[in-house]
mmCIF file of C-alpha atoms in Angstrom:
data_model
loop_
_atom_site.group_PDB
_atom_site.id
_atom_site.type_symbol
_atom_site.label_atom_id
_atom_site.label_comp_id
_atom_site.label_asym_id
_atom_site.label_seq_id
_atom_site.Cartn_x
_atom_site.Cartn_y
_atom_site.Cartn_z
ATOM 1 C CA MET A 251 55.227 117.768 -2.201
ATOM 2 C CA ASP A 252 52.964 115.588 -4.349
ATOM 3 C CA ARG A 253 52.906 112.072 -2.951
ATOM 4 C CA PHE A 254 52.112 110.779 -6.434
ATOM 5 C CA PRO A 255 54.672 112.412 -8.732
ATOM 6 C CA ASP A 256 53.695 110.177 -11.676
ATOM 7 C CA LEU A 257 50.072 111.330 -11.768
ATOM 8 C CA ALA A 258 50.691 112.764 -15.253
ATOM 9 C CA TRP A 259 50.136 109.302 -16.729
ATOM 10 C CA SER A 260 46.604 109.292 -15.346
ATOM 11 C CA ARG A 261 45.547 111.830 -17.968
ATOM 12 C CA ARG A 262 46.593 110.018 -21.106
ATOM 13 C CA ARG A 263 45.552 106.944 -23.044
ATOM 14 C CA VAL A 264 47.391 103.831 -21.926
ATOM 15 C CA PHE A 265 47.622 100.397 -23.440
ATOM 16 C CA LEU A 266 46.371 97.029 -22.272
ATOM 17 C CA GLY A 267 47.892 93.956 -23.837
ATOM 18 C CA ALA A 268 46.400 90.918 -25.500
ATOM 19 C CA GLY A 269 45.210 89.649 -22.131
ATOM 20 C CA ALA A 270 42.373 92.154 -22.444
ATOM 21 C CA LEU A 271 40.989 90.128 -25.342
ATOM 22 C CA ALA A 272 39.376 87.729 -22.863
ATOM 23 C CA ALA A 273 40.010 84.896 -25.300
ATOM 24 C CA LEU A 274 39.599 81.992 -22.878
ATOM 25 C CA PRO A 275 38.141 79.938 -24.348
ATOM 26 C CA LEU A 276 38.283 80.942 -27.974
ATOM 27 C CA VAL A 277 34.955 80.281 -29.667
ATOM 28 C CA ALA A 278 34.343 79.604 -33.339
ATOM 29 C CA ASN A 279 30.806 79.065 -34.638
ATOM 30 C CA GLY A 280 29.680 78.041 -31.176
ATOM 31 C CA GLN A 281 32.458 75.466 -30.749
ATOM 32 C CA GLN A 282 35.384 75.729 -28.369
ATOM 33 C CA VAL A 283 38.756 75.912 -30.110
ATOM 34 C CA THR A 284 41.431 74.172 -28.043
ATOM 35 C CA ALA A 285 45.091 75.100 -28.086
ATOM 36 C CA GLY A 286 46.893 73.194 -30.809
ATOM 37 C CA ALA A 287 50.402 74.340 -29.969
ATOM 38 C CA THR A 288 52.763 71.603 -28.792
ATOM 39 C CA LEU A 289 56.199 72.156 -27.279
ATOM 40 C CA GLN A 290 59.270 70.626 -28.867
ATOM 41 C CA THR A 291 61.104 69.794 -25.641
ATOM 42 C CA PRO A 292 64.670 71.146 -25.520
ATOM 43 C CA PRO A 293 67.436 69.724 -23.291
ATOM 44 C CA ASP A 294 66.656 69.962 -19.568
ATOM 45 C CA GLN A 295 69.105 72.809 -19.081
ATOM 46 C CA ALA A 296 68.170 74.657 -22.266
ATOM 47 C CA SER A 297 68.504 78.387 -21.935
ATOM 48 C CA ALA A 298 68.359 81.362 -24.238
ATOM 49 C CA GLN A 299 69.198 84.985 -23.614
ATOM 50 C CA LEU A 300 67.119 86.950 -26.074
ATOM 51 C CA ALA A 301 68.094 90.563 -26.645
ATOM 52 C CA ALA A 302 64.998 92.514 -25.707
ATOM 53 C CA LYS A 303 63.837 95.846 -27.045
ATOM 54 C CA THR A 304 61.460 98.266 -25.374
ATOM 55 C CA ASP A 305 58.518 99.573 -27.374
ATOM 56 C CA ALA A 306 56.543 102.803 -26.878
ATOM 57 C CA ALA A 307 54.324 101.154 -24.250
ATOM 58 C CA SER A 308 57.308 99.930 -22.162
ATOM 59 C CA HIS A 309 56.839 96.322 -23.273
ATOM 60 C CA LEU A 310 59.756 93.968 -23.798
ATOM 61 C CA THR A 311 59.756 92.578 -27.343
ATOM 62 C CA VAL A 312 61.842 89.593 -28.410
ATOM 63 C CA SER A 313 62.843 87.858 -31.627
ATOM 64 C CA VAL A 314 60.481 85.152 -32.875
ATOM 65 C CA ARG A 315 61.163 83.005 -35.951
ATOM 66 C CA ILE A 316 58.287 81.921 -38.217
ATOM 67 C CA LYS A 317 58.964 80.286 -41.612
ATOM 68 C CA GLY A 318 62.604 81.317 -41.386
ATOM 69 C CA ARG A 319 61.893 85.017 -40.812
ATOM 70 C CA ILE A 320 62.472 87.065 -37.650
ATOM 71 C CA PHE A 321 59.774 89.241 -36.049
ATOM 72 C CA ARG A 322 59.458 91.188 -32.796
ATOM 73 C CA PHE A 323 56.757 89.915 -30.425
ATOM 74 C CA VAL A 324 55.675 91.347 -27.058
ATOM 75 C CA VAL A 325 55.774 88.770 -24.245
ATOM 76 C CA ASP A 326 52.354 88.921 -22.570
ATOM 77 C CA THR A 327 51.992 86.820 -19.403
ATOM 78 C CA ALA A 328 48.240 87.480 -19.158
ATOM 79 C CA ALA A 329 47.288 86.516 -22.718
ATOM 80 C CA GLU A 330 45.805 83.056 -23.174
ATOM 81 C CA ARG A 331 46.578 83.054 -26.887
ATOM 82 C CA THR A 332 49.429 84.248 -29.105
ATOM 83 C CA VAL A 333 48.246 86.833 -31.651
ATOM 84 C CA VAL A 334 49.840 88.127 -34.852
ATOM 85 C CA ALA A 335 49.617 91.356 -36.852
ATOM 86 C CA ASP A 336 47.670 91.203 -40.102
ATOM 87 C CA ASP A 337 50.581 92.321 -42.280
ATOM 88 C CA VAL A 338 52.858 89.628 -40.804
ATOM 89 C CA ALA A 339 50.271 86.913 -41.474
ATOM 90 C CA GLN A 340 49.866 88.174 -45.046
ATOM 91 C CA THR A 341 53.609 88.431 -45.698
ATOM 92 C CA LEU A 342 54.186 84.870 -44.495
ATOM 93 C CA GLY A 343 51.189 83.435 -46.315
ATOM 94 C CA LEU A 344 50.146 81.475 -43.231
ATOM 95 C CA ALA A 345 47.368 78.916 -43.616
ATOM 96 C CA PRO A 346 43.970 80.223 -42.465
ATOM 97 C CA GLY A 347 42.199 78.725 -39.480
ATOM 98 C CA ALA A 348 38.591 79.008 -38.293
ATOM 99 C CA ALA A 349 37.298 82.478 -37.420
ATOM 100 C CA VAL A 350 37.015 83.071 -33.678
ATOM 101 C CA SER A 351 34.953 85.396 -31.504
ATOM 102 C CA LEU A 352 36.872 87.569 -29.059
ATOM 103 C CA ASN A 353 35.465 89.644 -26.217
ATOM 104 C CA GLY A 354 37.538 92.835 -26.257
ATOM 105 C CA LEU A 355 37.142 96.294 -24.770
ATOM 106 C CA ALA A 356 34.840 97.307 -27.643
ATOM 107 C CA GLY A 357 32.649 94.245 -27.183
ATOM 108 C CA ARG A 358 32.533 90.892 -28.945
ATOM 109 C CA MET A 359 34.053 90.729 -32.400
ATOM 110 C CA ASP A 360 34.863 88.003 -34.915
ATOM 111 C CA VAL A 361 38.465 87.805 -36.136
ATOM 112 C CA PRO A 362 40.297 85.494 -38.542
ATOM 113 C CA THR A 363 43.054 83.122 -37.441
ATOM 114 C CA VAL A 364 46.137 81.624 -39.061
ATOM 115 C CA ILE A 365 48.223 78.576 -38.238
ATOM 116 C CA ALA A 366 52.010 78.658 -37.868
ATOM 117 C CA GLU A 367 53.466 75.197 -38.425
ATOM 118 C CA THR A 368 56.455 76.185 -36.307
ATOM 119 C CA LEU A 369 57.136 79.172 -34.033
ATOM 120 C CA GLU A 370 60.620 79.397 -32.510
ATOM 121 C CA PHE A 371 62.156 81.544 -29.786
ATOM 122 C CA GLY A 372 65.648 80.737 -28.564
ATOM 123 C CA PRO A 373 66.051 76.931 -28.219
ATOM 124 C CA PHE A 374 62.299 76.476 -27.828
ATOM 125 C CA SER A 375 59.854 75.618 -30.565
ATOM 126 C CA ARG A 376 56.075 75.364 -30.750
ATOM 127 C CA SER A 377 54.239 73.610 -33.550
ATOM 128 C CA ASN A 378 50.731 74.143 -34.949
ATOM 129 C CA VAL A 379 50.184 77.502 -33.253
ATOM 130 C CA LEU A 380 46.694 78.895 -33.917
ATOM 131 C CA MET A 381 46.889 82.705 -33.824
ATOM 132 C CA PRO A 382 44.098 85.292 -34.037
ATOM 133 C CA VAL A 383 44.963 88.029 -36.543
ATOM 134 C CA LEU A 384 44.605 91.678 -35.464
ATOM 135 C CA PRO A 385 45.409 94.958 -37.230
ATOM 136 C CA ARG A 386 49.007 96.184 -37.004
ATOM 137 C CA GLY A 387 47.762 99.651 -36.045
ATOM 138 C CA LEU A 388 46.122 98.256 -32.898
ATOM 139 C CA LEU A 389 48.834 95.802 -31.841
ATOM 140 C CA ALA A 390 51.696 98.266 -32.441
ATOM 141 C CA ALA A 391 53.926 95.171 -32.708
ATOM 142 C CA ASP A 392 54.457 92.158 -34.958
ATOM 143 C CA GLY A 393 52.553 90.069 -32.440
ATOM 144 C CA TYR A 394 52.113 88.985 -28.827
ATOM 145 C CA LEU A 395 53.454 85.765 -27.293
ATOM 146 C CA GLY A 396 50.801 84.299 -25.014
ATOM 147 C CA LEU A 397 50.554 81.465 -22.538
ATOM 148 C CA ASP A 398 50.001 78.870 -25.262
ATOM 149 C CA VAL A 399 53.654 79.463 -26.216
ATOM 150 C CA ILE A 400 55.478 80.403 -23.002
ATOM 151 C CA ASP A 401 53.744 77.936 -20.650
ATOM 152 C CA GLY A 402 56.109 75.201 -19.475
ATOM 153 C CA THR A 403 59.175 77.459 -19.423
ATOM 154 C CA CYS A 404 60.871 79.784 -16.958
ATOM 155 C CA VAL A 405 60.788 83.366 -18.278
ATOM 156 C CA THR A 406 63.009 86.091 -16.788
ATOM 157 C CA PHE A 407 62.395 89.756 -17.569
ATOM 158 C CA ASP A 408 65.804 91.317 -16.931
ATOM 159 C CA PHE A 409 64.927 95.017 -16.997
ATOM 160 C CA ALA A 410 68.340 96.068 -15.677
ATOM 161 C CA ASN A 411 70.185 94.609 -18.678
ATOM 162 C CA GLY A 412 67.467 94.686 -21.338
ATOM 163 C CA ILE A 413 67.417 90.894 -21.683
ATOM 164 C CA LEU A 414 64.575 88.403 -21.723
ATOM 165 C CA ARG A 415 65.800 84.934 -20.782
ATOM 166 C CA VAL A 416 63.883 81.738 -21.471
ATOM 167 C CA ASP A 417 65.028 78.669 -19.517
ATOM 168 C CA ALA A 418 63.885 75.142 -18.874
ATOM 169 C CA PRO A 419 61.477 75.084 -15.910
ATOM 170 C CA GLY A 420 62.835 74.612 -12.400
ATOM 171 C CA THR A 421 65.954 76.690 -13.084
ATOM 172 C CA LEU A 422 65.309 79.897 -11.144
ATOM 173 C CA ASP A 423 68.603 81.482 -10.135
ATOM 174 C CA GLU A 424 69.355 81.631 -6.442
ATOM 175 C CA ALA A 425 69.533 85.200 -5.165
ATOM 176 C CA PRO A 426 71.227 86.419 -1.973
ATOM 177 C CA PRO A 427 68.879 87.006 0.988
ATOM 178 C CA GLY A 428 67.630 90.557 1.194
ATOM 179 C CA VAL A 429 67.871 91.049 -2.559
ATOM 180 C CA ALA A 430 65.058 88.874 -3.908
ATOM 181 C CA ALA A 431 61.889 87.157 -2.788
ATOM 182 C CA ARG A 432 59.859 84.325 -4.295
ATOM 183 C CA VAL A 433 56.085 84.368 -4.397
ATOM 184 C CA ARG A 434 53.943 81.246 -4.711
ATOM 185 C CA LEU A 435 51.365 81.119 -7.505
ATOM 186 C CA THR A 436 48.210 79.086 -8.036
ATOM 187 C CA GLY A 437 46.399 78.121 -11.224
ATOM 188 C CA SER A 438 46.887 75.891 -14.246
ATOM 189 C CA ARG A 439 47.741 75.999 -17.983
ATOM 190 C CA GLY A 440 50.083 78.889 -17.291
ATOM 191 C CA TYR A 441 47.195 81.003 -16.036
ATOM 192 C CA LEU A 442 48.781 81.744 -12.671
ATOM 193 C CA ARG A 443 47.873 84.210 -9.946
ATOM 194 C CA VAL A 444 48.753 85.283 -6.424
ATOM 195 C CA SER A 445 45.651 84.229 -4.520
ATOM 196 C CA ASP A 446 46.607 85.755 -1.155
ATOM 197 C CA CYS A 447 47.396 89.328 -2.186
ATOM 198 C CA LEU A 448 46.475 92.196 0.149
ATOM 199 C CA VAL A 449 45.600 95.673 -1.156
ATOM 200 C CA ASP A 450 45.427 98.058 1.820
ATOM 201 C CA SER A 451 44.394 94.997 3.902
ATOM 202 C CA VAL A 452 41.725 93.910 1.398
ATOM 203 C CA PRO A 453 42.244 90.281 0.262
ATOM 204 C CA ALA A 454 42.519 90.059 -3.521
ATOM 205 C CA ASN A 455 43.775 87.959 -6.424
ATOM 206 C CA ALA A 456 46.690 89.410 -8.414
ATOM 207 C CA PHE A 457 47.914 88.549 -11.927
ATOM 208 C CA ILE A 458 51.321 89.414 -13.383
ATOM 209 C CA ASP A 459 50.514 91.133 -16.694
ATOM 210 C CA THR A 460 53.575 92.074 -18.769
ATOM 211 C CA GLY A 461 51.330 93.153 -21.646
ATOM 212 C CA ALA A 462 49.637 95.950 -19.686
ATOM 213 C CA GLU A 463 51.233 99.385 -19.493
ATOM 214 C CA VAL A 464 49.510 100.172 -16.180
ATOM 215 C CA SER A 465 48.175 98.197 -13.219
ATOM 216 C CA VAL A 466 44.400 97.796 -13.055
ATOM 217 C CA GLY A 467 42.007 96.834 -10.258
ATOM 218 C CA ASN A 468 38.391 95.789 -10.722
ATOM 219 C CA VAL A 469 35.316 97.559 -9.374
ATOM 220 C CA SER A 470 34.854 94.878 -6.701
ATOM 221 C CA LEU A 471 38.264 95.840 -5.310
ATOM 222 C CA LEU A 472 37.294 99.520 -5.277
ATOM 223 C CA LYS A 473 34.069 98.747 -3.396
ATOM 224 C CA ALA A 474 35.957 96.716 -0.789
ATOM 225 C CA LEU A 475 38.538 99.489 -0.350
ATOM 226 C CA ARG A 476 35.797 102.088 0.154
ATOM 227 C CA GLN A 477 34.166 99.963 2.816
ATOM 228 C CA ARG A 478 37.407 100.220 4.792
ATOM 229 C CA ASN A 479 38.201 103.817 3.911
ATOM 230 C CA LYS A 480 35.244 106.174 3.504
ATOM 231 C CA PHE A 481 37.608 109.003 2.602
ATOM 232 C CA LEU A 482 39.075 107.278 -0.449
ATOM 233 C CA VAL A 483 38.806 109.584 -3.473
ATOM 234 C CA GLU A 484 39.951 109.356 -7.079
ATOM 235 C CA ALA A 485 43.315 110.887 -7.934
ATOM 236 C CA GLY A 486 42.583 111.260 -11.649
ATOM 237 C CA ALA A 487 41.225 109.502 -14.734
ATOM 238 C CA MET A 488 42.586 107.767 -17.824
ATOM 239 C CA VAL A 489 41.460 105.956 -20.949
ATOM 240 C CA LEU A 490 42.509 102.323 -21.356
ATOM 241 C CA THR A 491 43.001 101.177 -24.941
ATOM 242 C CA GLY A 492 42.840 97.539 -26.027
ATOM 243 C CA VAL A 493 44.412 95.695 -28.948
ATOM 244 C CA THR A 494 40.982 95.303 -30.556
ATOM 245 C CA GLY A 495 40.648 99.086 -30.687
ATOM 246 C CA GLY A 496 38.161 99.577 -27.865
ATOM 247 C CA GLU A 497 38.510 102.099 -25.079
ATOM 248 C CA ILE A 498 37.317 102.168 -21.475
ATOM 249 C CA LYS A 499 37.441 105.127 -19.112
ATOM 250 C CA ALA A 500 39.061 104.327 -15.773
ATOM 251 C CA ASP A 501 39.341 106.244 -12.532
ATOM 252 C CA VAL A 502 42.725 106.293 -10.799
ATOM 253 C CA ILE A 503 42.958 105.727 -7.046
ATOM 254 C CA PRO A 504 45.883 105.883 -4.595
ATOM 255 C CA VAL A 505 46.843 102.720 -2.713
ATOM 256 C CA ASP A 506 49.178 102.753 0.274
ATOM 257 C CA ARG A 507 50.316 99.123 0.143
ATOM 258 C CA ILE A 508 49.963 96.090 -2.117
ATOM 259 C CA ARG A 509 51.448 92.976 -0.546
ATOM 260 C CA LEU A 510 52.282 89.843 -2.542
ATOM 261 C CA GLN A 511 53.517 87.488 0.179
ATOM 262 C CA GLY A 512 57.223 88.379 0.513
ATOM 263 C CA ILE A 513 57.159 91.692 -1.357
ATOM 264 C CA ALA A 514 55.177 94.905 -1.135
ATOM 265 C CA PHE A 515 54.495 97.896 -3.343
ATOM 266 C CA THR A 516 54.000 101.158 -1.450
ATOM 267 C CA HIS A 517 52.446 104.523 -2.325
ATOM 268 C CA GLY A 518 51.257 103.496 -5.766
ATOM 269 C CA MET A 519 48.168 103.958 -7.897
ATOM 270 C CA LEU A 520 45.675 101.696 -9.646
ATOM 271 C CA ALA A 521 43.372 102.301 -12.585
ATOM 272 C CA ILE A 522 39.903 100.969 -11.785
ATOM 273 C CA SER A 523 37.947 99.239 -14.536
ATOM 274 C CA ASP A 524 36.146 95.948 -15.132
ATOM 275 C CA VAL A 525 38.262 94.995 -18.144
ATOM 276 C CA PRO A 526 37.306 91.649 -19.771
ATOM 277 C CA ASP A 527 40.198 89.822 -18.071
ATOM 278 C CA PHE A 528 38.328 89.735 -14.788
ATOM 279 C CA GLN A 529 35.284 88.067 -16.355
ATOM 280 C CA THR A 530 37.518 85.582 -18.135
ATOM 281 C CA TRP A 531 39.122 84.608 -14.822
ATOM 282 C CA ARG A 532 35.692 84.476 -13.114
ATOM 283 C CA LEU A 533 36.709 87.242 -10.741
ATOM 284 C CA ALA A 534 34.225 89.947 -11.722
ATOM 285 C CA ILE A 535 32.583 89.884 -8.276
ATOM 286 C CA ARG A 536 35.770 89.291 -6.238
ATOM 287 C CA PRO A 537 38.544 91.840 -5.604
ATOM 288 C CA ALA A 538 41.299 91.396 -8.191
ATOM 289 C CA LEU A 539 44.039 93.341 -9.948
ATOM 290 C CA LEU A 540 46.555 93.162 -12.774
ATOM 291 C CA ILE A 541 50.165 94.017 -11.906
ATOM 292 C CA GLY A 542 51.352 95.826 -15.031
ATOM 293 C CA MET A 543 54.627 97.177 -16.338
ATOM 294 C CA ASP A 544 54.409 100.407 -14.307
ATOM 295 C CA TYR A 545 54.983 98.273 -11.178
ATOM 296 C CA LEU A 546 57.129 95.478 -12.616
ATOM 297 C CA ARG A 547 59.769 97.827 -14.017
ATOM 298 C CA GLN A 548 60.599 98.960 -10.499
ATOM 299 C CA PHE A 549 62.547 95.680 -10.147
ATOM 300 C CA ALA A 550 65.870 94.712 -11.701
ATOM 301 C CA ARG A 551 64.459 91.307 -12.690
ATOM 302 C CA VAL A 552 61.161 89.428 -12.553
ATOM 303 C CA ALA A 553 61.241 85.672 -13.258
ATOM 304 C CA ILE A 554 58.205 83.407 -13.668
ATOM 305 C CA ASP A 555 58.563 79.625 -13.537
ATOM 306 C CA TYR A 556 55.398 78.166 -15.006
ATOM 307 C CA ARG A 557 56.040 74.565 -13.926
ATOM 308 C CA THR A 558 56.975 75.157 -10.285
ATOM 309 C CA LYS A 559 54.459 78.041 -10.028
ATOM 310 C CA ARG A 560 56.852 80.584 -8.553
ATOM 311 C CA VAL A 561 57.652 84.178 -9.417
ATOM 312 C CA GLN A 562 60.881 85.775 -8.198
ATOM 313 C CA PHE A 563 61.290 89.544 -7.753
ATOM 314 C CA GLU A 564 64.788 90.992 -7.507
ATOM 315 C CA LEU A 565 65.271 94.515 -6.190
ATOM 316 C CA SER A 566 66.763 97.230 -8.349
ATOM 317 C CA ALA A 567 69.588 99.383 -7.013
ATOM 318 C CA ALA A 568 68.066 102.382 -8.786
ATOM 319 C CA PRO A 569 64.322 102.077 -9.575
ATOM 320 C CA PRO A 570 63.339 104.112 -12.662
ATOM 321 C CA ARG A 571 60.676 106.084 -10.776
ATOM 322 C CA PRO A 572 60.171 107.093 -7.120
ATOM 323 C CA ALA A 573 56.721 105.494 -6.989
ATOM 324 C CA PRO A 574 55.506 102.936 -6.391
ATOM 325 C CA GLY A 575 58.057 101.988 -3.774
ATOM 326 C CA VAL A 576 59.065 98.336 -3.419
ATOM 327 C CA GLU A 577 60.310 96.413 -0.415
ATOM 328 C CA LEU A 578 60.920 92.861 0.754
ATOM 329 C CA THR A 579 58.758 91.869 3.709
ATOM 330 C CA ALA A 580 59.767 88.203 4.096
ATOM 331 C CA MET A 581 61.404 85.513 2.061
ATOM 332 C CA GLY A 582 58.930 83.558 -0.105
#
């Protein structure tokens, strides 16, 4: 029996989210463009259950209000900046901002920006949001919500019920022992990572990337794994596609165990490619990986609290696929 029954996905094109833009920092005419979005603080116990929809790339999209109109945006926990589709920006007549240079999969490219005076989701509101504009055909969505918008909140991806919940920070639900585990994160400005991850005993940094269809490791991780296992061979190949239209070929390798403190993924696979994210995070020469939707959807719920720097994983009674496996190893 094939130990990797989902290997079929390793032969098709798969999508990386707006995190692959490597837009940290954004640069315009040689000058750094700082985030202009400010949070209109809701009541301490503010909470919103937003009915989520699943798009073709298994992303959760939620309702976003701009200038009184509702649009569907993907929530991307690895994207520094919120981006918007060109037809949405045109329909709304948003004020233009300075052009910015983005380093995507196809290389560096200049793109226009627009400014949303107010962007609302649930009880939360951001003002003066500067958004790069990208073609609808590449985004395959109205837009992507990045860290400039969701930082400072607690975001729960409830895959079991098709709900995305946005709460005030510090409000993670308590879960019974043996059902959920919390993992500590490090970082700042919402750019959080698990700094003590182990991939088949290789120390690595891991990022939770809800905008990526598949999980991706960098070449440094592959080199470290091969030093420990001379018999490691590729299990297939795929093409990664970015929102700027570029493509990168990636090999697919089997991994026996990925441990994130109190949880572990078992018998999974990783695409291997030095996507721009790793350079952005200054991890090009250190083992690192993105935990994408192919792994995250194995849980019933995944909640990220950006103020307390915790992520909580809750087991699913019936994971959608047999691999990767998930297990609790200790309470975080």
